[in-house]
């Protein structure tokens, strides 16, 4: 049983590393790319996070998509990607964690 838990943790670490790399790649190209062109990449992150139970990351990805739909770009996208990275790294996957990230994103979206 110990091996299954270790294997599961390794798989989750791999997923988180993949998502972090994807976020970093988006961050590099964001200053030179139209907001609408970043949306498929954010959607991929959302789908991977959803498949792997990274609920706060799913929540934040929806907000990032909304921000991109509003046309946010440049430094504003960098801030959103930072929040998304925090959500990917979050150890908690419960509703309260999702609510906390949603509240932070709501303030950011309104600001």
mmCIF file of C-alpha atoms in Angstrom:
data_model
loop_
_atom_site.group_PDB
_atom_site.id
_atom_site.type_symbol
_atom_site.label_atom_id
_atom_site.label_comp_id
_atom_site.label_asym_id
_atom_site.label_seq_id
_atom_site.Cartn_x
_atom_site.Cartn_y
_atom_site.Cartn_z
ATOM 1 C CA UNK A 1 0.000 0.000 0.000
ATOM 2 C CA UNK A 2 2.889 2.360 0.738
ATOM 3 C CA UNK A 3 4.060 2.087 -2.859
ATOM 4 C CA UNK A 4 0.674 3.133 -4.231
ATOM 5 C CA UNK A 5 0.694 6.257 -2.093
ATOM 6 C CA UNK A 6 4.258 7.058 -3.138
ATOM 7 C CA UNK A 7 3.382 6.455 -6.781
ATOM 8 C CA UNK A 8 0.315 8.646 -6.493
ATOM 9 C CA UNK A 9 2.326 11.464 -4.965
ATOM 10 C CA UNK A 10 4.913 11.180 -7.710
ATOM 11 C CA UNK A 11 2.185 11.317 -10.360
ATOM 12 C CA UNK A 12 0.658 14.437 -8.761
ATOM 13 C CA UNK A 13 4.073 16.079 -8.524
ATOM 14 C CA UNK A 14 4.552 15.319 -12.220
ATOM 15 C CA UNK A 15 1.188 16.865 -13.083
ATOM 16 C CA UNK A 16 1.987 19.958 -11.031
ATOM 17 C CA UNK A 17 5.400 20.266 -12.700
ATOM 18 C CA UNK A 18 3.776 19.979 -16.132
ATOM 19 C CA UNK A 19 1.215 22.646 -15.276
ATOM 20 C CA UNK A 20 3.915 24.927 -13.844
ATOM 21 C CA UNK A 21 5.913 24.556 -17.072
ATOM 22 C CA UNK A 22 2.830 25.350 -19.149
ATOM 23 C CA UNK A 23 2.129 28.442 -17.032
ATOM 24 C CA UNK A 24 5.751 29.582 -17.409
ATOM 25 C CA UNK A 25 5.551 29.127 -21.191
ATOM 26 C CA UNK A 26 2.385 31.226 -21.342
ATOM 27 C CA UNK A 27 4.031 33.877 -19.161
ATOM 28 C CA UNK A 28 6.967 34.118 -21.585
ATOM 29 C CA UNK A 29 4.795 34.565 -24.663
ATOM 30 C CA UNK A 30 1.999 36.636 -23.067
ATOM 31 C CA UNK A 31 3.594 40.064 -23.703
ATOM 32 C CA UNK A 32 3.818 39.274 -27.434
ATOM 33 C CA UNK A 33 0.529 37.448 -27.937
ATOM 34 C CA UNK A 34 -3.089 38.561 -28.226
ATOM 35 C CA UNK A 35 -5.219 37.626 -25.238
ATOM 36 C CA UNK A 36 -7.517 35.455 -27.353
ATOM 37 C CA UNK A 37 -4.523 33.410 -28.531
ATOM 38 C CA UNK A 38 -3.669 32.495 -24.926
ATOM 39 C CA UNK A 39 -7.122 31.099 -24.205
ATOM 40 C CA UNK A 40 -6.516 27.592 -25.672
ATOM 41 C CA UNK A 41 -3.432 27.216 -23.468
ATOM 42 C CA UNK A 42 -5.389 28.240 -20.379
ATOM 43 C CA UNK A 43 -8.147 25.820 -21.358
ATOM 44 C CA UNK A 44 -5.602 22.981 -21.576
ATOM 45 C CA UNK A 45 -4.371 23.837 -18.079
ATOM 46 C CA UNK A 46 -7.954 23.858 -16.834
ATOM 47 C CA UNK A 47 -8.664 20.454 -18.381
ATOM 48 C CA UNK A 48 -5.504 18.858 -16.968
ATOM 49 C CA UNK A 49 -6.197 20.354 -13.547
ATOM 50 C CA UNK A 50 -9.783 19.095 -13.662
ATOM 51 C CA UNK A 51 -8.736 15.574 -14.650
ATOM 52 C CA UNK A 52 -6.311 15.480 -11.740
ATOM 53 C CA UNK A 53 -8.537 16.977 -9.057
ATOM 54 C CA UNK A 54 -6.644 20.262 -8.717
ATOM 55 C CA UNK A 55 -9.835 22.143 -7.960
ATOM 56 C CA UNK A 56 -8.406 25.575 -7.027
ATOM 57 C CA UNK A 57 -6.483 25.592 -10.323
ATOM 58 C CA UNK A 58 -9.704 24.858 -12.212
ATOM 59 C CA UNK A 59 -11.386 27.752 -10.409
ATOM 60 C CA UNK A 60 -8.564 30.174 -11.172
ATOM 61 C CA UNK A 61 -8.316 29.028 -14.802
ATOM 62 C CA UNK A 62 -11.964 30.020 -15.290
ATOM 63 C CA UNK A 63 -11.182 33.479 -13.933
ATOM 64 C CA UNK A 64 -8.071 33.789 -16.127
ATOM 65 C CA UNK A 65 -10.214 32.902 -19.126
ATOM 66 C CA UNK A 66 -12.673 35.640 -18.138
ATOM 67 C CA UNK A 67 -9.843 38.142 -17.786
ATOM 68 C CA UNK A 68 -8.503 37.211 -21.217
ATOM 69 C CA UNK A 69 -12.011 37.544 -22.662
ATOM 70 C CA UNK A 70 -12.026 41.101 -21.329
ATOM 71 C CA UNK A 71 -8.820 41.700 -23.261
ATOM 72 C CA UNK A 72 -6.385 41.849 -20.360
ATOM 73 C CA UNK A 73 -2.794 41.498 -21.524
ATOM 74 C CA UNK A 74 0.815 42.238 -20.610
ATOM 75 C CA UNK A 75 1.610 42.699 -16.928
ATOM 76 C CA UNK A 76 -1.996 41.992 -15.982
ATOM 77 C CA UNK A 77 -1.734 38.502 -17.472
ATOM 78 C CA UNK A 78 1.501 37.946 -15.527
ATOM 79 C CA UNK A 79 -0.410 38.597 -12.297
ATOM 80 C CA UNK A 80 -3.168 36.174 -13.274
ATOM 81 C CA UNK A 81 -0.618 33.498 -14.131
ATOM 82 C CA UNK A 82 1.009 33.996 -10.753
ATOM 83 C CA UNK A 83 -2.313 33.303 -9.031
ATOM 84 C CA UNK A 84 -2.822 30.271 -11.276
ATOM 85 C CA UNK A 85 0.611 28.974 -10.296
ATOM 86 C CA UNK A 86 -0.275 29.375 -6.623
ATOM 87 C CA UNK A 87 -3.494 27.437 -7.200
ATOM 88 C CA UNK A 88 -1.623 24.606 -8.930
ATOM 89 C CA UNK A 89 0.798 24.384 -6.001
ATOM 90 C CA UNK A 90 -1.970 24.496 -3.375
ATOM 91 C CA UNK A 91 -2.113 21.335 -1.264
ATOM 92 C CA UNK A 92 -5.773 21.843 -0.368
ATOM 93 C CA UNK A 93 -8.421 20.783 -2.858
ATOM 94 C CA UNK A 94 -11.549 21.442 -0.797
ATOM 95 C CA UNK A 95 -14.365 23.887 -1.413
ATOM 96 C CA UNK A 96 -12.950 26.408 1.059
ATOM 97 C CA UNK A 97 -9.670 26.539 -0.865
ATOM 98 C CA UNK A 98 -11.592 27.068 -4.103
ATOM 99 C CA UNK A 99 -13.659 29.785 -2.447
ATOM 100 C CA UNK A 100 -10.529 31.538 -1.186
ATOM 101 C CA UNK A 101 -8.986 31.569 -4.657
ATOM 102 C CA UNK A 102 -12.309 32.639 -6.191
ATOM 103 C CA UNK A 103 -12.526 35.554 -3.757
ATOM 104 C CA UNK A 104 -8.988 36.661 -4.607
ATOM 105 C CA UNK A 105 -9.767 36.404 -8.317
ATOM 106 C CA UNK A 106 -13.041 38.311 -7.942
ATOM 107 C CA UNK A 107 -11.210 41.205 -6.309
ATOM 108 C CA UNK A 108 -8.581 41.105 -9.038
ATOM 109 C CA UNK A 109 -11.190 40.940 -11.816
ATOM 110 C CA UNK A 110 -13.140 43.858 -10.347
ATOM 111 C CA UNK A 111 -9.999 45.939 -9.730
#
